[in-house]
Amino acid sequence: MGNMLSVKPARPGWLLLASVLVLAVAGCRPPSAAQPAPPAAEAGATTAPADAARADPLPSWRTGANKQAIIDYVQAATTGGGPGFVPPEARFAIFDNDGTLWAEQPIVQLEFVGTRIAAMAKEKPELAANPAVKALLAKDTAFFQGKDGEKHAMQLLALSSTGMSPDEYAREVEAFFATTRHPTLGVPYRQTTYQPMLELLGYLRANGFETWIGSGGGIDFMRPISGPFYGIPPQQVIGSSGQYDVSLVDGKVAVLKAARLGAVNDHEGKVAGVLAHAGKVPVFVAGNVRSGGDIAQLAYSQASPYPSFQLLVNHDDGEREFAYGEADGASLAAAKAGRWHVVSIRNDWERVFPEPGP
């Protein structure tokens, strides 16, 4: 288990590359640069009352090294004058969504587009020649699990929403989540969010951290529900995106979603997404084991000049959730090399999902 203040070990090449990227683009000092100790009364320092200090901020997390590491990091980050202090303006935390904040078996956005794509393919059989459409209709989930999985899923999202206005699309998303249940768990999708991660988001916000989503999923698909599900405003959601057809006629602007892809916010693209949308290096990053898509975003945070925290969710609980991994073990290997905190759903979480709603 890595030091909770992220004492930087020697990095493999891809971690070093991430550090160089930060220094070149963001203008940050190298992680080893000495930081002046802030005065004890510096803004953002916290002095919690005794009763608040005794309260458990993460009740759904089992007592253990990972839970304690999170608490220790947050306490150090908010203690002015200490070696782990992180100024309020640098307390930027970003979370992957699929498999990190909610269950991703099956991939939720593919469930969303499934019926619509099937109907379109009946009207236009030639669509079945599209490899992504063919895989979706054949329920070939493996097709969407590889490195290009998010790109293929985004192609389907864009195809299924072509010609819709952003407002129309948002209403379709909201209706889906209001009426559809998870095909395996049998509950509304809001109840497939991870209770321990909801607590972690709240704990970070209570200590002055800005919480964002940085996911390979569609940005327009996540934004309508990021507030109700996670307490994250839509402007703090980074995701893959399509393009728009915009026209100005008689002084009025018409905006329609196009079938063309824009940015794919996955793998190294997540670093580009953070730079484009937030413009600063995160100090707290959470991702999960599936396709290696979160490695770059996790590694990027280790180039911060401030103490950082990397959390990787490992899906090893087939009884309460779903058990799966990666054929090449890339995410776990990166976690070992970078001394990230690997969270076992089986061992670290007392409960997985929220209590059933009304």
GROMACS .gro file of C-alpha atoms in nm:
model
  358
    1MET     CA    1   0.000   0.000   0.000
    2GLY     CA    2   0.138   0.341  -0.097
    3ASN     CA    3   0.216   0.618   0.147
    4MET     CA    4  -0.100   0.819   0.190
    5LEU     CA    5   0.089   1.141   0.125
    6SER     CA    6   0.203   0.994  -0.208
    7VAL     CA    7   0.577   0.991  -0.163
    8LYS     CA    8   0.664   0.951  -0.527
    9PRO     CA    9   0.841   0.623  -0.613
   10ALA     CA   10   1.044   0.573  -0.925
   11ARG     CA   11   0.797   0.563  -1.208
   12PRO     CA   12   0.778   0.343  -1.517
   13GLY     CA   13   0.796   0.517  -1.853
   14TRP     CA   14   0.427   0.591  -1.893
   15LEU     CA   15   0.408   0.755  -1.551
   16LEU     CA   16   0.714   0.965  -1.628
   17LEU     CA   17   0.555   1.068  -1.956
   18ALA     CA   18   0.246   1.188  -1.771
   19SER     CA   19   0.465   1.399  -1.542
   20VAL     CA   20   0.644   1.554  -1.839
   21LEU     CA   21   0.309   1.633  -1.998
   22VAL     CA   22   0.196   1.822  -1.690
   23LEU     CA   23   0.514   2.022  -1.664
   24ALA     CA   24   0.505   2.114  -2.032
   25VAL     CA   25   0.136   2.197  -2.061
   26ALA     CA   26   0.023   2.304  -1.716
   27GLY     CA   27   0.344   2.474  -1.611
   28CYS     CA   28   0.362   2.287  -1.281
   29ARG     CA   29   0.678   2.244  -1.079
   30PRO     CA   30   0.816   1.891  -1.057
   31PRO     CA   31   0.676   1.681  -0.773
   32SER     CA   32   1.009   1.694  -0.594
   33ALA     CA   33   1.016   2.073  -0.584
   34ALA     CA   34   1.019   2.203  -0.229
   35GLN     CA   35   0.694   2.364  -0.124
   36PRO     CA   36   0.695   2.651   0.127
   37ALA     CA   37   0.506   2.557   0.439
   38PRO     CA   38   0.187   2.766   0.464
   39PRO     CA   39   0.113   2.948   0.788
   40ALA     CA   40  -0.109   2.767   1.034
   41ALA     CA   41  -0.390   3.015   0.984
   42GLU     CA   42  -0.390   2.980   0.605
   43ALA     CA   43  -0.732   2.975   0.443
   44GLY     CA   44  -0.871   2.627   0.404
   45ALA     CA   45  -0.718   2.484   0.721
   46THR     CA   46  -0.976   2.302   0.929
   47THR     CA   47  -1.014   2.262   1.299
   48ALA     CA   48  -1.292   2.005   1.349
   49PRO     CA   49  -1.475   1.986   1.683
   50ALA     CA   50  -1.406   1.676   1.889
   51ASP     CA   51  -1.747   1.523   1.823
   52ALA     CA   52  -1.713   1.575   1.445
   53ALA     CA   53  -1.370   1.418   1.453
   54ARG     CA   54  -1.515   1.107   1.616
   55ALA     CA   55  -1.795   1.075   1.359
   56ASP     CA   56  -1.739   0.817   1.085
   57PRO     CA   57  -1.737   1.001   0.751
   58LEU     CA   58  -1.736   0.673   0.553
   59PRO     CA   59  -1.978   0.437   0.730
   60SER     CA   60  -2.014   0.198   0.435
   61TRP     CA   61  -1.639   0.140   0.422
   62ARG     CA   62  -1.496  -0.138   0.634
   63THR     CA   63  -1.226  -0.047   0.882
   64GLY     CA   64  -0.893  -0.110   0.716
   65ALA     CA   65  -0.592   0.038   0.543
   66ASN     CA   66  -0.780   0.195   0.251
   67LYS     CA   67  -1.044   0.367   0.459
   68GLN     CA   68  -0.781   0.498   0.696
   69ALA     CA   69  -0.562   0.616   0.408
   70ILE     CA   70  -0.850   0.823   0.268
   71ILE     CA   71  -0.921   0.983   0.604
   72ASP     CA   72  -0.554   1.048   0.672
   73TYR     CA   73  -0.509   1.208   0.331
   74VAL     CA   74  -0.809   1.439   0.368
   75GLN     CA   75  -0.710   1.541   0.721
   76ALA     CA   76  -0.354   1.616   0.608
   77ALA     CA   77  -0.476   1.803   0.299
   78THR     CA   78  -0.689   2.034   0.514
   79THR     CA   79  -0.442   2.094   0.797
   80GLY     CA   80  -0.268   2.425   0.740
   81GLY     CA   81   0.105   2.425   0.799
   82GLY     CA   82   0.136   2.049   0.766
   83PRO     CA   83   0.341   1.863   0.505
   84GLY     CA   84   0.029   1.724   0.339
   85PHE     CA   85  -0.157   2.053   0.307
   86VAL     CA   86  -0.332   2.118  -0.024
   87PRO     CA   87  -0.451   2.476  -0.083
   88PRO     CA   88  -0.828   2.507  -0.133
   89GLU     CA   89  -0.789   2.612  -0.497
   90ALA     CA   90  -0.594   2.292  -0.571
   91ARG     CA   91  -0.843   2.052  -0.409
   92PHE     CA   92  -0.964   1.912  -0.738
   93ALA     CA   93  -1.099   1.554  -0.731
   94ILE     CA   94  -1.215   1.364  -1.039
   95PHE     CA   95  -1.396   1.030  -1.061
   96ASP     CA   96  -1.456   0.795  -1.349
   97ASN     CA   97  -1.824   0.700  -1.374
   98ASP     CA   98  -1.880   0.353  -1.524
   99GLY     CA   99  -1.762   0.094  -1.274
  100THR     CA  100  -1.636   0.362  -1.034
  101LEU     CA  101  -1.952   0.547  -0.932
  102TRP     CA  102  -2.213   0.301  -1.060
  103ALA     CA  103  -2.231  -0.057  -1.182
  104GLU     CA  104  -2.123  -0.103  -1.545
  105GLN     CA  105  -2.242  -0.457  -1.610
  106PRO     CA  106  -2.407  -0.405  -1.855
  107ILE     CA  107  -2.282  -0.069  -1.983
  108VAL     CA  108  -2.566   0.169  -1.901
  109GLN     CA  109  -2.550   0.389  -2.209
  110LEU     CA  110  -2.570   0.083  -2.433
  111GLU     CA  111  -2.890  -0.016  -2.254
  112PHE     CA  112  -3.015   0.336  -2.323
  113VAL     CA  113  -2.952   0.320  -2.700
  114GLY     CA  114  -3.040  -0.048  -2.749
  115THR     CA  115  -3.411  -0.016  -2.826
  116ARG     CA  116  -3.364   0.292  -3.041
  117ILE     CA  117  -3.083   0.139  -3.248
  118ALA     CA  118  -3.283  -0.183  -3.298
  119ALA     CA  119  -3.578   0.018  -3.431
  120MET     CA  120  -3.353   0.219  -3.662
  121ALA     CA  121  -3.192  -0.098  -3.798
  122LYS     CA  122  -3.535  -0.237  -3.889
  123GLU     CA  123  -3.612   0.076  -4.091
  124LYS     CA  124  -3.263   0.092  -4.241
  125PRO     CA  125  -3.116  -0.262  -4.260
  126GLU     CA  126  -2.794  -0.120  -4.403
  127LEU     CA  127  -2.711   0.010  -4.053
  128ALA     CA  128  -2.633  -0.347  -3.950
  129ALA     CA  129  -2.315  -0.321  -4.155
  130ASN     CA  130  -2.179  -0.084  -3.891
  131PRO     CA  131  -1.963  -0.306  -3.662
  132ALA     CA  132  -2.090  -0.131  -3.347
  133VAL     CA  133  -2.454  -0.173  -3.451
  134LYS     CA  134  -2.390  -0.536  -3.542
  135ALA     CA  135  -2.231  -0.605  -3.203
  136LEU     CA  136  -2.511  -0.431  -3.013
  137LEU     CA  137  -2.784  -0.624  -3.195
  138ALA     CA  138  -2.596  -0.951  -3.135
  139LYS     CA  139  -2.545  -0.857  -2.766
  140ASP     CA  140  -2.171  -0.898  -2.817
  141THR     CA  141  -2.063  -0.716  -2.500
  142ALA     CA  142  -1.697  -0.814  -2.549
  143PHE     CA  143  -1.687  -0.581  -2.850
  144PHE     CA  144  -1.734  -0.285  -2.617
  145GLN     CA  145  -1.485  -0.395  -2.351
  146GLY     CA  146  -1.158  -0.320  -2.531
  147LYS     CA  147  -0.959  -0.001  -2.570
  148ASP     CA  148  -1.194   0.129  -2.842
  149GLY     CA  149  -1.507   0.030  -2.650
  150GLU     CA  150  -1.602   0.384  -2.550
  151LYS     CA  151  -1.550   0.505  -2.906
  152HIS     CA  152  -1.787   0.236  -3.037
  153ALA     CA  153  -2.044   0.317  -2.767
  154MET     CA  154  -2.022   0.686  -2.853
  155GLN     CA  155  -2.083   0.606  -3.220
  156LEU     CA  156  -2.408   0.444  -3.118
  157LEU     CA  157  -2.504   0.733  -2.889
  158ALA     CA  158  -2.442   0.980  -3.170
  159LEU     CA  159  -2.626   0.767  -3.426
  160SER     CA  160  -2.928   0.719  -3.202
  161SER     CA  161  -2.965   1.090  -3.123
  162THR     CA  162  -2.904   1.244  -3.465
  163GLY     CA  163  -3.140   1.536  -3.532
  164MET     CA  164  -3.247   1.580  -3.168
  165SER     CA  165  -3.207   1.911  -2.988
  166PRO     CA  166  -2.999   1.906  -2.667
  167ASP     CA  167  -3.317   1.961  -2.462
  168GLU     CA  168  -3.497   1.676  -2.635
  169TYR     CA  169  -3.203   1.447  -2.573
  170ALA     CA  170  -3.185   1.545  -2.205
  171ARG     CA  171  -3.554   1.462  -2.165
  172GLU     CA  172  -3.497   1.121  -2.327
  173VAL     CA  173  -3.215   1.051  -2.079
  174GLU     CA  174  -3.425   1.161  -1.781
  175ALA     CA  175  -3.718   0.944  -1.898
  176PHE     CA  176  -3.489   0.643  -1.933
  177PHE     CA  177  -3.362   0.674  -1.578
  178ALA     CA  178  -3.711   0.742  -1.443
  179THR     CA  179  -3.866   0.431  -1.598
  180THR     CA  180  -3.595   0.169  -1.660
  181ARG     CA  181  -3.457  -0.090  -1.420
  182HIS     CA  182  -3.124  -0.265  -1.425
  183PRO     CA  183  -3.171  -0.593  -1.618
  184THR     CA  184  -2.989  -0.806  -1.359
  185LEU     CA  185  -3.030  -0.627  -1.028
  186GLY     CA  186  -3.392  -0.535  -1.097
  187VAL     CA  187  -3.371  -0.190  -0.938
  188PRO     CA  188  -3.378   0.164  -1.081
  189TYR     CA  189  -3.037   0.270  -1.208
  190ARG     CA  190  -3.004   0.528  -0.933
  191GLN     CA  191  -2.983   0.238  -0.688
  192THR     CA  192  -2.690   0.089  -0.880
  193THR     CA  193  -2.466   0.373  -0.767
  194TYR     CA  194  -2.204   0.271  -0.511
  195GLN     CA  195  -2.291   0.383  -0.160
  196PRO     CA  196  -1.925   0.396  -0.043
  197MET     CA  197  -1.837   0.624  -0.334
  198LEU     CA  198  -2.134   0.852  -0.267
  199GLU     CA  199  -2.003   0.888   0.089
  200LEU     CA  200  -1.654   0.959  -0.042
  201LEU     CA  201  -1.782   1.233  -0.272
  202GLY     CA  202  -1.967   1.393   0.018
  203TYR     CA  203  -1.666   1.363   0.248
  204LEU     CA  204  -1.439   1.533  -0.003
  205ARG     CA  205  -1.685   1.816  -0.065
  206ALA     CA  206  -1.728   1.869   0.308
  207ASN     CA  207  -1.354   1.929   0.322
  208GLY     CA  208  -1.334   2.182   0.043
  209PHE     CA  209  -1.267   1.953  -0.254
  210GLU     CA  210  -1.431   2.023  -0.588
  211THR     CA  211  -1.567   1.695  -0.724
  212TRP     CA  212  -1.584   1.622  -1.098
  213ILE     CA  213  -1.666   1.329  -1.324
  214GLY     CA  214  -1.410   1.236  -1.591
  215SER     CA  215  -1.558   0.941  -1.782
  216GLY     CA  216  -1.545   0.777  -2.121
  217GLY     CA  217  -1.926   0.787  -2.123
  218GLY     CA  218  -2.122   1.044  -2.320
  219ILE     CA  219  -2.108   1.389  -2.164
  220ASP     CA  220  -2.468   1.465  -2.266
  221PHE     CA  221  -2.578   1.130  -2.125
  222MET     CA  222  -2.426   1.195  -1.781
  223ARG     CA  223  -2.502   1.562  -1.730
  224PRO     CA  224  -2.881   1.530  -1.680
  225ILE     CA  225  -2.829   1.291  -1.387
  226SER     CA  226  -2.495   1.399  -1.237
  227GLY     CA  227  -2.665   1.632  -0.991
  228PRO     CA  228  -2.947   1.404  -0.869
  229PHE     CA  229  -2.724   1.095  -0.857
  230TYR     CA  230  -2.396   1.236  -0.728
  231GLY     CA  231  -2.438   1.600  -0.628
  232ILE     CA  232  -2.203   1.700  -0.912
  233PRO     CA  233  -2.322   1.996  -1.126
  234PRO     CA  234  -2.332   1.938  -1.503
  235GLN     CA  235  -2.052   2.186  -1.573
  236GLN     CA  236  -1.820   1.961  -1.371
  237VAL     CA  237  -1.879   1.659  -1.594
  238ILE     CA  238  -1.619   1.565  -1.857
  239GLY     CA  239  -1.707   1.292  -2.104
  240SER     CA  240  -1.695   1.180  -2.463
  241SER     CA  241  -1.889   1.404  -2.697
  242GLY     CA  242  -2.058   1.419  -3.032
  243GLN     CA  243  -2.084   1.719  -3.257
  244TYR     CA  244  -2.369   1.960  -3.326
  245ASP     CA  245  -2.522   2.113  -3.634
  246VAL     CA  246  -2.580   2.480  -3.552
  247SER     CA  247  -2.766   2.719  -3.780
  248LEU     CA  248  -2.869   3.083  -3.752
  249VAL     CA  249  -3.187   3.176  -3.937
  250ASP     CA  250  -3.363   3.511  -3.894
  251GLY     CA  251  -3.174   3.577  -3.573
  252LYS     CA  252  -3.269   3.244  -3.416
  253VAL     CA  253  -3.019   2.968  -3.338
  254ALA     CA  254  -3.113   2.605  -3.399
  255VAL     CA  255  -2.896   2.332  -3.246
  256LEU     CA  256  -2.929   1.965  -3.341
  257LYS     CA  257  -2.713   1.670  -3.244
  258ALA     CA  258  -2.512   1.528  -3.535
  259ALA     CA  259  -2.398   1.173  -3.604
  260ARG     CA  260  -2.033   1.284  -3.602
  261LEU     CA  261  -1.803   1.203  -3.312
  262GLY     CA  262  -1.614   1.474  -3.126
  263ALA     CA  263  -1.372   1.395  -2.845
  264VAL     CA  264  -1.344   1.044  -2.697
  265ASN     CA  265  -1.268   1.096  -2.329
  266ASP     CA  266  -1.098   0.765  -2.256
  267HIS     CA  267  -0.743   0.641  -2.190
  268GLU     CA  268  -0.499   0.925  -2.270
  269GLY     CA  269  -0.795   1.129  -2.391
  270LYS     CA  270  -0.899   1.175  -2.028
  271VAL     CA  271  -0.589   1.385  -1.963
  272ALA     CA  272  -0.672   1.603  -2.264
  273GLY     CA  273  -1.029   1.633  -2.133
  274VAL     CA  274  -0.912   1.751  -1.791
  275LEU     CA  275  -0.687   2.013  -1.948
  276ALA     CA  276  -0.963   2.135  -2.181
  277HIS     CA  277  -1.242   2.152  -1.922
  278ALA     CA  278  -1.073   2.213  -1.586
  279GLY     CA  279  -0.729   2.347  -1.670
  280LYS     CA  280  -0.557   2.207  -1.361
  281VAL     CA  281  -0.413   1.883  -1.231
  282PRO     CA  282  -0.637   1.673  -1.003
  283VAL     CA  283  -0.498   1.573  -0.665
  284PHE     CA  284  -0.756   1.299  -0.601
  285VAL     CA  285  -0.851   1.055  -0.878
  286ALA     CA  286  -1.072   0.745  -0.866
  287GLY     CA  287  -1.103   0.487  -1.143
  288ASN     CA  288  -1.164   0.116  -1.178
  289VAL     CA  289  -1.035  -0.207  -1.327
  290ARG     CA  290  -1.190  -0.292  -1.665
  291SER     CA  291  -1.011  -0.180  -1.981
  292GLY     CA  292  -0.715   0.022  -1.859
  293GLY     CA  293  -0.907   0.336  -1.952
  294ASP     CA  294  -0.838   0.512  -1.622
  295ILE     CA  295  -0.461   0.458  -1.605
  296ALA     CA  296  -0.362   0.785  -1.770
  297GLN     CA  297  -0.596   0.995  -1.556
  298LEU     CA  298  -0.472   0.831  -1.236
  299ALA     CA  299  -0.107   0.870  -1.339
  300TYR     CA  300  -0.161   1.234  -1.434
  301SER     CA  301  -0.252   1.326  -1.078
  302GLN     CA  302   0.089   1.210  -0.956
  303ALA     CA  303   0.246   1.499  -1.145
  304SER     CA  304   0.071   1.747  -0.915
  305PRO     CA  305   0.307   1.959  -0.704
  306TYR     CA  306   0.083   1.876  -0.407
  307PRO     CA  307   0.028   1.544  -0.227
  308SER     CA  308  -0.208   1.330  -0.434
  309PHE     CA  309  -0.425   1.022  -0.389
  310GLN     CA  310  -0.503   0.752  -0.647
  311LEU     CA  311  -0.789   0.506  -0.589
  312LEU     CA  312  -0.859   0.205  -0.812
  313VAL     CA  313  -1.178   0.001  -0.759
  314ASN     CA  314  -1.126  -0.372  -0.817
  315HIS     CA  315  -1.442  -0.566  -0.907
  316ASP     CA  316  -1.384  -0.886  -0.711
  317ASP     CA  317  -1.727  -0.944  -0.556
  318GLY     CA  318  -1.944  -1.164  -0.776
  319GLU     CA  319  -2.204  -1.214  -0.502
  320ARG     CA  320  -2.295  -0.854  -0.423
  321GLU     CA  321  -2.191  -0.693  -0.752
  322PHE     CA  322  -2.004  -0.837  -1.053
  323ALA     CA  323  -1.662  -1.000  -1.068
  324TYR     CA  324  -1.444  -0.913  -1.367
  325GLY     CA  325  -1.097  -0.791  -1.453
  326GLU     CA  326  -0.858  -0.731  -1.741
  327ALA     CA  327  -0.691  -1.000  -1.949
  328ASP     CA  328  -0.361  -0.816  -1.943
  329GLY     CA  329  -0.388  -0.693  -1.583
  330ALA     CA  330  -0.277  -0.346  -1.695
  331SER     CA  331  -0.463  -0.143  -1.432
  332LEU     CA  332  -0.348  -0.353  -1.137
  333ALA     CA  333   0.008  -0.349  -1.271
  334ALA     CA  334  -0.006   0.029  -1.300
  335ALA     CA  335  -0.144   0.052  -0.947
  336LYS     CA  336   0.144  -0.155  -0.813
  337ALA     CA  337   0.402   0.051  -0.999
  338GLY     CA  338   0.247   0.382  -0.894
  339ARG     CA  339   0.167   0.269  -0.538
  340TRP     CA  340  -0.199   0.350  -0.582
  341HIS     CA  341  -0.470   0.240  -0.339
  342VAL     CA  342  -0.654  -0.065  -0.477
  343VAL     CA  343  -1.002  -0.095  -0.326
  344SER     CA  344  -1.151  -0.443  -0.305
  345ILE     CA  345  -1.530  -0.434  -0.327
  346ARG     CA  346  -1.539  -0.767  -0.142
  347ASN     CA  347  -1.311  -0.664   0.142
  348ASP     CA  348  -1.333  -0.285   0.170
  349TRP     CA  349  -1.703  -0.214   0.131
  350GLU     CA  350  -1.950  -0.302   0.407
  351ARG     CA  351  -2.236  -0.240   0.168
  352VAL     CA  352  -2.225  -0.186  -0.207
  353PHE     CA  353  -2.550  -0.016  -0.310
  354PRO     CA  354  -2.777   0.239  -0.138
  355GLU     CA  355  -3.080   0.135   0.061
  356PRO     CA  356  -3.380   0.081  -0.169
  357GLY     CA  357  -3.581   0.394  -0.229
  358PRO     CA  358  -3.958   0.431  -0.202
   0.00000   0.00000   0.00000
